CSV table of C-alpha atoms in Angstrom, one decimal:
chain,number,residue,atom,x,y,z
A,1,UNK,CA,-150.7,-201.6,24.2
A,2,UNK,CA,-150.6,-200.8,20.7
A,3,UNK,CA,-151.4,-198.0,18.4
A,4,UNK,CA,-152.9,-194.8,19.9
A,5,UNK,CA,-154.2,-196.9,22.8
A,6,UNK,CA,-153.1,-195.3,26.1
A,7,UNK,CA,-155.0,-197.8,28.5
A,8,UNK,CA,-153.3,-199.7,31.4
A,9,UNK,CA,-154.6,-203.1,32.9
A,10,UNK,CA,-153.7,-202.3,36.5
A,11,UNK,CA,-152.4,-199.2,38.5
A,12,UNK,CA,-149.2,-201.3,39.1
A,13,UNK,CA,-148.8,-201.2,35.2
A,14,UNK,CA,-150.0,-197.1,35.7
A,15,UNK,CA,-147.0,-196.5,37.8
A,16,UNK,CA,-144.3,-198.5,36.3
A,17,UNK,CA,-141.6,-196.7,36.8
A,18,UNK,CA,-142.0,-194.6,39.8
A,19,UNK,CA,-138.4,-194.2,41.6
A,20,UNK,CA,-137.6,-192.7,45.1
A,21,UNK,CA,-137.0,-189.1,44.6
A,22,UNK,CA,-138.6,-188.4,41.6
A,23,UNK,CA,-140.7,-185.0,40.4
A,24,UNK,CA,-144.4,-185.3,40.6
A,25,UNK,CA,-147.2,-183.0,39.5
A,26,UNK,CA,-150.8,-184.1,41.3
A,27,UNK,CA,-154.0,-182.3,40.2
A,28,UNK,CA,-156.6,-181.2,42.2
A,29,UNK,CA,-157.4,-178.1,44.3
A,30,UNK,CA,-158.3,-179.1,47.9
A,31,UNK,CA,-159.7,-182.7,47.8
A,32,UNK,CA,-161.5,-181.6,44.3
A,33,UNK,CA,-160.3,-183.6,41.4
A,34,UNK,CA,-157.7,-185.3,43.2
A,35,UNK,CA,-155.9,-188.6,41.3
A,36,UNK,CA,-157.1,-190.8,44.6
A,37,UNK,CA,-156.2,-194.0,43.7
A,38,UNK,CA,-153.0,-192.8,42.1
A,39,UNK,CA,-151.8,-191.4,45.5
A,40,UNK,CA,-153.1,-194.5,47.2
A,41,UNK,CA,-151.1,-196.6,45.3
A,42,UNK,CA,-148.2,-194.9,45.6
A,43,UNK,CA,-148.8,-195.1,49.9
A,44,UNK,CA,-148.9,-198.9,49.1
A,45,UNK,CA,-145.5,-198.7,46.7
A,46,UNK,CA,-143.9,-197.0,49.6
A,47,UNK,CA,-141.6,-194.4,46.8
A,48,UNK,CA,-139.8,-192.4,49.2
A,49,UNK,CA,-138.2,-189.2,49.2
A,50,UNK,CA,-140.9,-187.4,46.2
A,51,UNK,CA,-141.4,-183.7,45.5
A,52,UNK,CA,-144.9,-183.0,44.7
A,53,UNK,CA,-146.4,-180.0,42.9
A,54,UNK,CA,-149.9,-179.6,43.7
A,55,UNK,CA,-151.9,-177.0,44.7
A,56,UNK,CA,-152.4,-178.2,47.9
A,57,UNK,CA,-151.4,-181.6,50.3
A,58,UNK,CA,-154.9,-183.0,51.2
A,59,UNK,CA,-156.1,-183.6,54.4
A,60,UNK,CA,-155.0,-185.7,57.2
A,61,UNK,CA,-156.2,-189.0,56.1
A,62,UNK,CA,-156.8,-188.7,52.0
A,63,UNK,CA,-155.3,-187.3,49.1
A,64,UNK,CA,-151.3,-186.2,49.5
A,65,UNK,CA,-152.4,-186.2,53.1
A,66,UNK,CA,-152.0,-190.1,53.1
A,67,UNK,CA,-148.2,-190.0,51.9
A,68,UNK,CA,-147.1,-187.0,54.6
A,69,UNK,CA,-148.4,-189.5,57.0
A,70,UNK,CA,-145.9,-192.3,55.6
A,71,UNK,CA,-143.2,-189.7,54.9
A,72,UNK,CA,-142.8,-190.3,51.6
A,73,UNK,CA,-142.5,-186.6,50.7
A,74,UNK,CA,-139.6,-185.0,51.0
A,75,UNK,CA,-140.8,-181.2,49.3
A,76,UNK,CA,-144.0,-180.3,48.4
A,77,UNK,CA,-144.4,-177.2,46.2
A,78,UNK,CA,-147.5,-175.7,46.6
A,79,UNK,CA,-149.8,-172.0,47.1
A,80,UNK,CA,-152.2,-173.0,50.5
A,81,UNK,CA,-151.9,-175.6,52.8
A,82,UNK,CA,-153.9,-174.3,55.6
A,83,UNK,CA,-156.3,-177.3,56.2
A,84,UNK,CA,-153.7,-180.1,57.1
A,85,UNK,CA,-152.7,-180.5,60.6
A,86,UNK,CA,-150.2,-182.9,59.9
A,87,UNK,CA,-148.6,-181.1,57.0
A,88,UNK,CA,-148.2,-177.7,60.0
A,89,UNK,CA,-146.4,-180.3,62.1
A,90,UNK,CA,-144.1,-181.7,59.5
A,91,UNK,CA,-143.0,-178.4,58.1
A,92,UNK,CA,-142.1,-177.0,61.8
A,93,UNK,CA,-140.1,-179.6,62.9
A,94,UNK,CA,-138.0,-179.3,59.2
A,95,UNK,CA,-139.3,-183.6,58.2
A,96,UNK,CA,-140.7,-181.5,55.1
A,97,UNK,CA,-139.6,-179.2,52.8
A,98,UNK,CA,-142.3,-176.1,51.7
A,99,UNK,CA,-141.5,-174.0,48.4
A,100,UNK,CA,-145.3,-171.5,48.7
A,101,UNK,CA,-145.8,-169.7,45.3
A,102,UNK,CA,-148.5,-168.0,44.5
A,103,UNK,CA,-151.5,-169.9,43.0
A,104,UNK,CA,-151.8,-167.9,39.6
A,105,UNK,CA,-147.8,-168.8,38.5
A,106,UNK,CA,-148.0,-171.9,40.0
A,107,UNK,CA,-150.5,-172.8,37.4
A,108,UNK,CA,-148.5,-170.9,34.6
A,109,UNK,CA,-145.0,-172.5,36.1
A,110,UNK,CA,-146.9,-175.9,34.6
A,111,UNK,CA,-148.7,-174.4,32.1
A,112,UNK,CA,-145.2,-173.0,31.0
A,113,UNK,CA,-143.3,-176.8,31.3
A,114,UNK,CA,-146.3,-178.1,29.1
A,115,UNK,CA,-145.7,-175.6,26.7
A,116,UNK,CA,-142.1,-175.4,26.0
A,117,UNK,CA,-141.9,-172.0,27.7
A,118,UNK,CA,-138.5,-171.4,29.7
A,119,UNK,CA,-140.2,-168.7,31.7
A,120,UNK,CA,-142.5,-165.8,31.9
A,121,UNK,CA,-142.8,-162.1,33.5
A,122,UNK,CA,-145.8,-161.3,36.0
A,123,UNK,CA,-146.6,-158.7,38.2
A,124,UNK,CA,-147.3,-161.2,40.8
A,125,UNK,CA,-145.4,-160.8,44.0
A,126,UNK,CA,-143.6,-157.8,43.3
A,127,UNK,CA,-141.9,-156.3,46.3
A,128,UNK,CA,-142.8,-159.5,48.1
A,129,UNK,CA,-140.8,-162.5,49.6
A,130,UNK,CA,-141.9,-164.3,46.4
A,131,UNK,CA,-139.4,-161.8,44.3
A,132,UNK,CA,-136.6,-162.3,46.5
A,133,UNK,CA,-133.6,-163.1,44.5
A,134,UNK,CA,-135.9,-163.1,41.3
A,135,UNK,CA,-134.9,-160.7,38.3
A,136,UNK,CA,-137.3,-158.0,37.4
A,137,UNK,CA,-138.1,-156.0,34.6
A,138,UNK,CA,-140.2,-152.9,33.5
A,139,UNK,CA,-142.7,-152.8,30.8
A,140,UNK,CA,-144.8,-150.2,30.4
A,141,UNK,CA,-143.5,-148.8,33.9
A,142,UNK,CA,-144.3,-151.6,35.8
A,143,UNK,CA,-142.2,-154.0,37.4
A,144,UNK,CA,-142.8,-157.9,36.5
A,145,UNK,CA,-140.8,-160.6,38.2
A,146,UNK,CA,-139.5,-163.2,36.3
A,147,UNK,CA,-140.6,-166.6,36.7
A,148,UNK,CA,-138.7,-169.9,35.8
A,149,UNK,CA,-141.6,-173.2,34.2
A,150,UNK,CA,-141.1,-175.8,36.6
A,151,UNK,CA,-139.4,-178.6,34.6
A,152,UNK,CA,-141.3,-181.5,33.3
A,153,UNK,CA,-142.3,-184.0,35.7
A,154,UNK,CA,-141.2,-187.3,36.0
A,155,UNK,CA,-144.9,-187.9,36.5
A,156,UNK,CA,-148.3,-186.3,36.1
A,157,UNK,CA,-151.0,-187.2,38.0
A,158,UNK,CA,-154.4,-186.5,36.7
A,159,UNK,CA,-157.8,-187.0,37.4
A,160,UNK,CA,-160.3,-186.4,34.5
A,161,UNK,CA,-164.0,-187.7,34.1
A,162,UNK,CA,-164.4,-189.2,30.9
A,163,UNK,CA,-162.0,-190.4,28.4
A,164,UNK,CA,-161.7,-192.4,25.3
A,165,UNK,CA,-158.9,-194.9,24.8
A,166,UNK,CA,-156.9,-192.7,22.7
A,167,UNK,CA,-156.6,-190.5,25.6
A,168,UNK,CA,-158.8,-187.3,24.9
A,169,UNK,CA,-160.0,-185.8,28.2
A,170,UNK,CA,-163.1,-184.2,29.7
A,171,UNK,CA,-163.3,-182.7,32.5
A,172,UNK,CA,-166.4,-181.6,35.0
A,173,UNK,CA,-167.2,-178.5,36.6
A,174,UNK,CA,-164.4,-177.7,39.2
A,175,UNK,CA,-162.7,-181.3,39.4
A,176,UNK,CA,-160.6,-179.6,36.4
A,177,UNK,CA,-158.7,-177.0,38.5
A,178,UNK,CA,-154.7,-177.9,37.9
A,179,UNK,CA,-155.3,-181.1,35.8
A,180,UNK,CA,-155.9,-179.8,32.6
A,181,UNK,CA,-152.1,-177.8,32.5
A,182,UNK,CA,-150.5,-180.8,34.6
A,183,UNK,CA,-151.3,-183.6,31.9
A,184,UNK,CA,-149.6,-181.7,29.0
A,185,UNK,CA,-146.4,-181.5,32.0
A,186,UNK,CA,-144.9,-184.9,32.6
A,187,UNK,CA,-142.6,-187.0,31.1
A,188,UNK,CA,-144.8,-189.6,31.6
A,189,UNK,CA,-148.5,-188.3,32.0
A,190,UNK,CA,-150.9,-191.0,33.7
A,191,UNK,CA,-154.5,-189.9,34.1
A,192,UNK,CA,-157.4,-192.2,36.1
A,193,UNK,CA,-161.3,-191.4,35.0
A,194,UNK,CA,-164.3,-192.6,35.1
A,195,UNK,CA,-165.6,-193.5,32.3
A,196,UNK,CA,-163.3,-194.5,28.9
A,197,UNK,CA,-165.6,-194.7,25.5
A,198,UNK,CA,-164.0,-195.8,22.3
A,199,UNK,CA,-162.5,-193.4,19.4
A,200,UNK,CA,-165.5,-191.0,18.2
A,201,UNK,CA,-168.0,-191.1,20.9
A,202,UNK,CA,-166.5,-187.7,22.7
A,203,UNK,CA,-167.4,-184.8,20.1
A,204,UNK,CA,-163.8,-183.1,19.6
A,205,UNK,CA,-165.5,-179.8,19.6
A,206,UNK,CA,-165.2,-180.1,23.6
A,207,UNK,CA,-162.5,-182.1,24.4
A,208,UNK,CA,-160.3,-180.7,27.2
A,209,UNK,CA,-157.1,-182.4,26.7
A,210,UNK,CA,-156.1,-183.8,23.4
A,211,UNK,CA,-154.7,-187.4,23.6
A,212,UNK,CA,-151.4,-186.4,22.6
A,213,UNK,CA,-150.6,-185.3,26.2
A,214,UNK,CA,-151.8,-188.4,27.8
A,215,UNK,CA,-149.6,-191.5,28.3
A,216,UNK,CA,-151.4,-193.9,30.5
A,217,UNK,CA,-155.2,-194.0,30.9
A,218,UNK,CA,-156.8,-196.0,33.9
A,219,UNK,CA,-161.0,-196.0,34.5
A,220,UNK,CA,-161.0,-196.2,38.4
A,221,UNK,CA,-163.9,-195.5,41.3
A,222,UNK,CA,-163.5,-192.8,43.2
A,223,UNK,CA,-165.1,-191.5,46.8
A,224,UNK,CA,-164.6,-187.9,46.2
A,225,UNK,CA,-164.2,-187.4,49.8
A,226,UNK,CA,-165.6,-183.1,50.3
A,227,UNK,CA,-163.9,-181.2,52.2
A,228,UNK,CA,-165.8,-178.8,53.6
A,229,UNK,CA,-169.8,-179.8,53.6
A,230,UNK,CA,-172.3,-176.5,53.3
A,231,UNK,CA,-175.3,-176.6,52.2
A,232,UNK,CA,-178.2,-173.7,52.5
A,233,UNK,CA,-179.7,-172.5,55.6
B,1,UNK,CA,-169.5,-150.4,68.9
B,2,UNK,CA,-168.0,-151.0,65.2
B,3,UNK,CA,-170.1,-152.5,62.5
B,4,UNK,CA,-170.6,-156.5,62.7
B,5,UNK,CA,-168.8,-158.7,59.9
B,6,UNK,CA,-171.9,-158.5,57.9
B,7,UNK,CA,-172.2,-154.9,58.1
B,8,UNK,CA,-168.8,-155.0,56.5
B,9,UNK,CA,-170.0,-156.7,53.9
B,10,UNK,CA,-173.3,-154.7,53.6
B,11,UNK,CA,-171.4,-151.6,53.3
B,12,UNK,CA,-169.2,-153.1,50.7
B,13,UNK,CA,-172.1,-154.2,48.2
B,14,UNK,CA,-172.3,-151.1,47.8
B,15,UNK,CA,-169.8,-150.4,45.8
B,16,UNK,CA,-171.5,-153.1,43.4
B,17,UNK,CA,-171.6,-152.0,39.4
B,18,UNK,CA,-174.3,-153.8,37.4
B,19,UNK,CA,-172.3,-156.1,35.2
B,20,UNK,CA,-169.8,-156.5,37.5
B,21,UNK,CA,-167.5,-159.4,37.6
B,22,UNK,CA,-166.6,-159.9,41.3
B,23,UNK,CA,-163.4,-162.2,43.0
B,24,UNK,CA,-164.7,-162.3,46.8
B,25,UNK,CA,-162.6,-164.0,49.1
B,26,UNK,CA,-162.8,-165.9,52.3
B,27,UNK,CA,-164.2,-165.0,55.2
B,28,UNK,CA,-166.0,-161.2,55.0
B,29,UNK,CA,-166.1,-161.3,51.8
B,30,UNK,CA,-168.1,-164.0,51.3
B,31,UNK,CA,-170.6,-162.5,53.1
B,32,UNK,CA,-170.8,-159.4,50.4
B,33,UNK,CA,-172.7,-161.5,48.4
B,34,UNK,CA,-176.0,-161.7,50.3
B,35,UNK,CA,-176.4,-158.0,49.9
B,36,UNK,CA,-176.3,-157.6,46.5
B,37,UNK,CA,-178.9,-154.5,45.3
B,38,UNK,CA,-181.9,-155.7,44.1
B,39,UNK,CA,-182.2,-155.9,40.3
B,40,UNK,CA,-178.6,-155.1,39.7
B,41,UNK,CA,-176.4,-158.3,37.6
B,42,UNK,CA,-173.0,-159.2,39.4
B,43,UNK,CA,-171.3,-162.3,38.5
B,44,UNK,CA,-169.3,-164.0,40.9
B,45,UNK,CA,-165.6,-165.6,39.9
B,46,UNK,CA,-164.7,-168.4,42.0
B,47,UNK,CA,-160.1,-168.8,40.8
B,48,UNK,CA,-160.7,-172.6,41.0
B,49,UNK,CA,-162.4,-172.2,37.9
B,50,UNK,CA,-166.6,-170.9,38.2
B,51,UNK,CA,-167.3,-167.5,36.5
B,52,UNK,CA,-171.1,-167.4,38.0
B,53,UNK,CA,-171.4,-169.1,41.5
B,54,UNK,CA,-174.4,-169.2,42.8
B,55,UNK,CA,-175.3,-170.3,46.3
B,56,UNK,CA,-174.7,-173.4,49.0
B,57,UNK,CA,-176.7,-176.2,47.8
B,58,UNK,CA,-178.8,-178.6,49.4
B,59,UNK,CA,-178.4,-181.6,50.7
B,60,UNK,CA,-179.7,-183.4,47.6
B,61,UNK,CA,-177.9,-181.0,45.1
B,62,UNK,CA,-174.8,-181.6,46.8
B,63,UNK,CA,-171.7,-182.6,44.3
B,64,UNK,CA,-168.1,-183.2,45.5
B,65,UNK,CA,-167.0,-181.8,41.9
B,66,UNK,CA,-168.1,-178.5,42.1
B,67,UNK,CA,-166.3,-176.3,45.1
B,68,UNK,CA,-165.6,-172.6,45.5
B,69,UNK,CA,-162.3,-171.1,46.2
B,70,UNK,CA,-163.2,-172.0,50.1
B,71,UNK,CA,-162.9,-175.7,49.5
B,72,UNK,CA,-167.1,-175.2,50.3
B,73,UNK,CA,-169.8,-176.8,48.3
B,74,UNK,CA,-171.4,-174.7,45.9
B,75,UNK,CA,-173.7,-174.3,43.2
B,76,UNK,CA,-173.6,-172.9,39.9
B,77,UNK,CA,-176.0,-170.0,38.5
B,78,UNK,CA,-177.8,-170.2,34.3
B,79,UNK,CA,-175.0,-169.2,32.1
B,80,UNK,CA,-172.0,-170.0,34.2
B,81,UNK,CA,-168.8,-171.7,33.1
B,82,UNK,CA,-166.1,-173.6,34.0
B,83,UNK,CA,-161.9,-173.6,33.2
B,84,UNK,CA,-158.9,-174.3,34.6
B,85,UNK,CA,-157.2,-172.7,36.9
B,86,UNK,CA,-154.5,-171.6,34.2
B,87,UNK,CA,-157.5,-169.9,32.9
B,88,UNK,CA,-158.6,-168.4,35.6
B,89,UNK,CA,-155.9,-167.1,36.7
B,90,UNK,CA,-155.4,-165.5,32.9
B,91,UNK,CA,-158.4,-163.5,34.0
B,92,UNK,CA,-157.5,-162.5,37.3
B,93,UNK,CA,-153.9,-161.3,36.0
B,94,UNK,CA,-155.2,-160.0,33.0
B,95,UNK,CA,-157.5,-157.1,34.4
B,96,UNK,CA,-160.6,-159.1,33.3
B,97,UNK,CA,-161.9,-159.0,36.9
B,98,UNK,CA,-163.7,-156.0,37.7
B,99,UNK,CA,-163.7,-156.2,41.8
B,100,UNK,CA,-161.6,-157.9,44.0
B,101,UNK,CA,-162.6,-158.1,47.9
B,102,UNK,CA,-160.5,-159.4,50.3
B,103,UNK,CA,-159.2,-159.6,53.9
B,104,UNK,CA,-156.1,-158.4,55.8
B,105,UNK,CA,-153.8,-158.5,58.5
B,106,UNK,CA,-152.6,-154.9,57.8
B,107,UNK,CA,-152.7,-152.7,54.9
B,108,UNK,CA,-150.2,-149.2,54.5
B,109,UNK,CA,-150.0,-146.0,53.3
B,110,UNK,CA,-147.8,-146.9,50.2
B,111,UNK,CA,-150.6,-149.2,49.2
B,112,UNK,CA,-149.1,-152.6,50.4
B,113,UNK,CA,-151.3,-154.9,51.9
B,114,UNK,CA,-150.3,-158.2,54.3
B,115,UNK,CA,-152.9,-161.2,54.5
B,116,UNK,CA,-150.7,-164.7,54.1
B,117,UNK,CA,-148.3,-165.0,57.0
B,118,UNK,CA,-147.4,-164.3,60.7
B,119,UNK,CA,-144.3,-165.3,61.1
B,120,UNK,CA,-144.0,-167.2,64.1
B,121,UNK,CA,-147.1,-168.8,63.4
B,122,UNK,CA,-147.9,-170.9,60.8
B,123,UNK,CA,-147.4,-169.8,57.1
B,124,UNK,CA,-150.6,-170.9,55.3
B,125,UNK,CA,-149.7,-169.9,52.1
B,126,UNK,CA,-151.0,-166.9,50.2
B,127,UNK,CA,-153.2,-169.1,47.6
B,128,UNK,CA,-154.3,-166.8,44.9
B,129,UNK,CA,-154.1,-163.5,47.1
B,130,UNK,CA,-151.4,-162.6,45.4
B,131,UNK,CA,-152.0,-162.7,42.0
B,132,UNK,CA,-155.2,-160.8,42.8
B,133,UNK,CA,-154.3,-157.7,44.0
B,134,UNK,CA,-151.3,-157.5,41.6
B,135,UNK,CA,-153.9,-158.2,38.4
B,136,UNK,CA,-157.0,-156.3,39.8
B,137,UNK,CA,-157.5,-152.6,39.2
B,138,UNK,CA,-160.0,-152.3,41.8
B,139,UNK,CA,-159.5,-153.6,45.0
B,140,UNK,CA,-161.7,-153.5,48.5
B,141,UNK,CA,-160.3,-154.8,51.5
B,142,UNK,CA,-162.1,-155.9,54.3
B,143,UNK,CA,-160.7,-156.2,57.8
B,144,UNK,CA,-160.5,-155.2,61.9
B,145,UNK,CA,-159.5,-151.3,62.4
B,146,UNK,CA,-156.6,-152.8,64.9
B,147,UNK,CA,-156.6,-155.4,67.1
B,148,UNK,CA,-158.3,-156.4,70.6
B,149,UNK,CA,-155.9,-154.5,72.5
B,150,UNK,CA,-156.2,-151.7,70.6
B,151,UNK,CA,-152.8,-152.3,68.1
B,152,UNK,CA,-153.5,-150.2,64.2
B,153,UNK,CA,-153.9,-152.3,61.4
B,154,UNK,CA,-153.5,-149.2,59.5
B,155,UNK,CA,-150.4,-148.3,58.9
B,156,UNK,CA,-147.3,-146.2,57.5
B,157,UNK,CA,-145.6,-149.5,57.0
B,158,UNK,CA,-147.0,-153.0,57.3
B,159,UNK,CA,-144.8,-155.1,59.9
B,160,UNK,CA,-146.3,-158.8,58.7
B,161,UNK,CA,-144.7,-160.2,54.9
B,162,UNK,CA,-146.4,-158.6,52.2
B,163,UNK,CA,-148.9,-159.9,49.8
B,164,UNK,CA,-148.7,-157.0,46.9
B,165,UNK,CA,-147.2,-153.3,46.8
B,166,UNK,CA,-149.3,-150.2,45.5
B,167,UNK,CA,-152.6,-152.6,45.2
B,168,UNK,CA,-154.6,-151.2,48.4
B,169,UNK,CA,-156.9,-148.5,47.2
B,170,UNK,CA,-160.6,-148.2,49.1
B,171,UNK,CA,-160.5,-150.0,52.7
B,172,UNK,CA,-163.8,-150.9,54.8
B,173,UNK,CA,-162.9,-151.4,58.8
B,174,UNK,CA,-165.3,-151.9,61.5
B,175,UNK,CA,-165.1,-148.4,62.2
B,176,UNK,CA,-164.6,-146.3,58.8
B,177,UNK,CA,-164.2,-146.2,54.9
B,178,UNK,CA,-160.5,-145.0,54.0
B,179,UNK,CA,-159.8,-144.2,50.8
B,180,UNK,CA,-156.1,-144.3,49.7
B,181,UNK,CA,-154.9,-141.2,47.7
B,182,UNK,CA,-151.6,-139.8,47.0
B,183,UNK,CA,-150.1,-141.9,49.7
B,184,UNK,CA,-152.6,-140.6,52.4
B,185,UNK,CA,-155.7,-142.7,54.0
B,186,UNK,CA,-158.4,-139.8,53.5
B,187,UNK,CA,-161.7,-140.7,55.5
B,188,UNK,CA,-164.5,-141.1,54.4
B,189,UNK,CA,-167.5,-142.5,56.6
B,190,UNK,CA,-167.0,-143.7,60.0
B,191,UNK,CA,-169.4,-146.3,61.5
B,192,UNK,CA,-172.6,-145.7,63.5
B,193,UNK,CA,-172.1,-144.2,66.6
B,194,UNK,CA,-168.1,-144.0,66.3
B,195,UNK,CA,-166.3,-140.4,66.7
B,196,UNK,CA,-163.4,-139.2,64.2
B,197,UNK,CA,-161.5,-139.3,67.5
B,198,UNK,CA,-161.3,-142.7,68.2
B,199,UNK,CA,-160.9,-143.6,64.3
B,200,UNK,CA,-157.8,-141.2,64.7
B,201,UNK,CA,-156.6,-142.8,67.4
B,202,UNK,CA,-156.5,-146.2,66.0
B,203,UNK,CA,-155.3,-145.4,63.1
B,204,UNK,CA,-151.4,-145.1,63.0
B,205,UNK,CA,-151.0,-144.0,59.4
B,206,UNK,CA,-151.7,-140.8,58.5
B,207,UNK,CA,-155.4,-139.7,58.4
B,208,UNK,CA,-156.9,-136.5,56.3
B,209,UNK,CA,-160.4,-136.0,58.0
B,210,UNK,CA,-162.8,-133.4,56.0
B,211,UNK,CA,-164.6,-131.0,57.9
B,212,UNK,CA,-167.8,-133.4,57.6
B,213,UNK,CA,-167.1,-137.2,58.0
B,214,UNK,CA,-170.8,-138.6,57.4
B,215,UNK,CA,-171.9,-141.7,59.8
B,216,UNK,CA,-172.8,-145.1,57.6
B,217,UNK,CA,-176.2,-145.6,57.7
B,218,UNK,CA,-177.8,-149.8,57.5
């Protein structure tokens, strides 16, 4: 490595580092701009005992789904996890911790971390189990519960689609989601795309995420596995 | 007897603004979108990060990186855009949105509405439900009248966890429109073929009926 170049040779080298009980942040929402081959890699590490912020676990069989089935989580903190069977069986019998929060301040929670923002007030969950234990506050009449940023991560997982080797980001259509708030959140912020281009041939006017954020930069292939198939009738 | 899920959504279109920006949720809601009026401009908001969804696609437009809030395949209409869900959710919280619709388990006469957990059951998280009705100033709610044996879903107090306080304001059952005033479910229209009586009777919060409560017509 040298200079502003954030590239890695291997996703051993992308995951140096990784201990058992460490802080994660994984983007994605659903299967959607998932880091796949991150998460795969860490099945194949076998780092144990994790607490993962993502939006939600995967599915049985790919995405964070893949590490529940290995038990590698310990907590996942997260706003929906409807759609994984083995996630509802691992939180009933107590094998997995479950901190819900509401998908709006779980985005500003990293947003917040990335930011250097202690906290924030939002109307969000007022009067509900959410609040409990939470201070509130008035302004302009109205209660607002106040939220704590999550703390960095020990690593951030991100999936982007194009990159060049200084790190800049671009994102496509919905595969954005979480990852664009979670890169700016980890101590150590690895991001897998796929395609890198050299220094000058992304036009800064639209880059995403400036390189700054990014420490680690990986092109990979992905299957972008789709989670619920509809097309026109 | 009742109106049909897309009748729901039928009656709820409308309530459609031209220029509208509209946050439809799963289920029901969904469905309000295939009865827009003719001619009139509503732009759907997806919170995973679309402001102008457009329809399934097909087979051959298919693309795993664009999704709706469902987790479904969608498309995209001219003139859309994309951000992240900080964004989004800067726009739901913000008041930028100018109709939410979603579902419920129960909704009260304080205004509090229950959609994200049975306890019991499984918990399957609330999503982005919450942060919708607390940053919306116009909310719709779609849902069953009570349940198969006949058990309110309107009520003085919701029994279920609760999703947001003082957010429920205009409520379209199977059987009625309810509007929520002053702490009181007033009714408005009641569905084809369905007396005030049996609305009353299903209805365990308490019900001002006018002297005329017109049928829905489809």
């Amino acid at each position: 490595m040298s200079g502003f170049n954030k590239i890695v040779k291997s996703y051993d080298e992308a995951l140096e580092g990784l201990k058992d009980n460490m802080l994660l942040m994984v983007g994605g929402f659903g299967l959607c701009g998932i880091p796949e081959n991150l998460i795969k890699k860490i099945q194949e590490k076998g780092t144990k005992g994790l607490t993962c912020i993502s939006n939600n676990a995967g599915v049985d069989g790919f995405g964070l789904g893949i590490l529940l089935e290995k038990k590698q989580i310990k907590k996942m903190i997260s706003s929906y996890v409807g759609e994984n069977a083995l996630f509802e069986k691992l939180v009933l019998s107590g094998e997995l911790e479950l901190e819900l929060t509401p998908q709006g301040t779980l985005a500003e929670k990293i947003r917040a971390a990335g930011a250097g923002i202690p906290g924030f007030f939002t109307a969000t969950g007022y009067g509900t189990l959410v609040a409990e234990g939470k201070d509130v506050k008035m302004f302009n009449g109205r209660p607002y519960v106040l939220e704590p940023a999550f703390p960095k991560a020990d690593f951030a997982l991100v999936k982007a689609w194009k990159a060049d080797t200084y790190g800049n980001l671009i994102f496509r259509k919905t595969a954005a989601n979480f990852n664009p708030m979670i890169a700016t959140a980890g101590k150590i912020t690895v991001v897998e795309v796929e395609e890198i281009v050299q220094p000058g041939e992304l036009d800064p006017n639209f880059i995403h995420v400036p390189g700054i954020y990014v420490d680690r930069l990986i092109k990979g292939t992905f299957e972008k596995r789709i989670e619920q198939r509809t097309v026109k009738k | 007897m009742g109106l049909s899920r897309e009748q729901i959504a039928q009656r709820i279109a409308k309530e459609m603004k031209d220029g509208y920006y509209v946050n439809l949720g799963i289920g029901i809601p969904t469905l309000v979108a295939n009865y827009i009026p003719k001619g009139m401009e509503v732009m759907f908001q997806s919170e995973n990060g679309i402001l102008g969804m457009g329809e399934f696609p097909t087979e051959e437009t298919i693309d795993a990186d664009l999704i709706n809030a469902g987790k479904q395949t969608v498309t995209v209409i001219k003139g859309s855009a994309f951000f992240s869900s900080a964004d989004s959710f800067a726009m739901i919280r913000g008041g930028h949105v100018d109709l939410t619709i979603l579902g419920a388990f129960e909704v009260d006469s304080t205004g509090a509405l229950a959609s994200w957990m049975i306890p019991g059951k499984l918990v399957k998280g609330m999503g982005g439900a919450m942060d919708l009705v607390a940053g919306a100033e116009n909310i719709i709610v779609a849902m069953s009248h009570a349940s198969k044996d006949g058990a309110s879903k309107i009520l003085k107090k919701c029994s279920l966890p609760l999703t947001g306080v003082n957010c429920v304001k205009l409520v379209v059952t199977d059987l009625a429109v309810l509007k929520l005033e002053d702490g009181k479910f007033h009714l408005l229209e009641r569905a084809p073929g369905v007396s005030v009586e049996e609305i009353k009777r299903l209805t365990e919060a308490e019900l001002i009926i006018p002297a005329n409560v017109p049928e829905m017509t489809f």
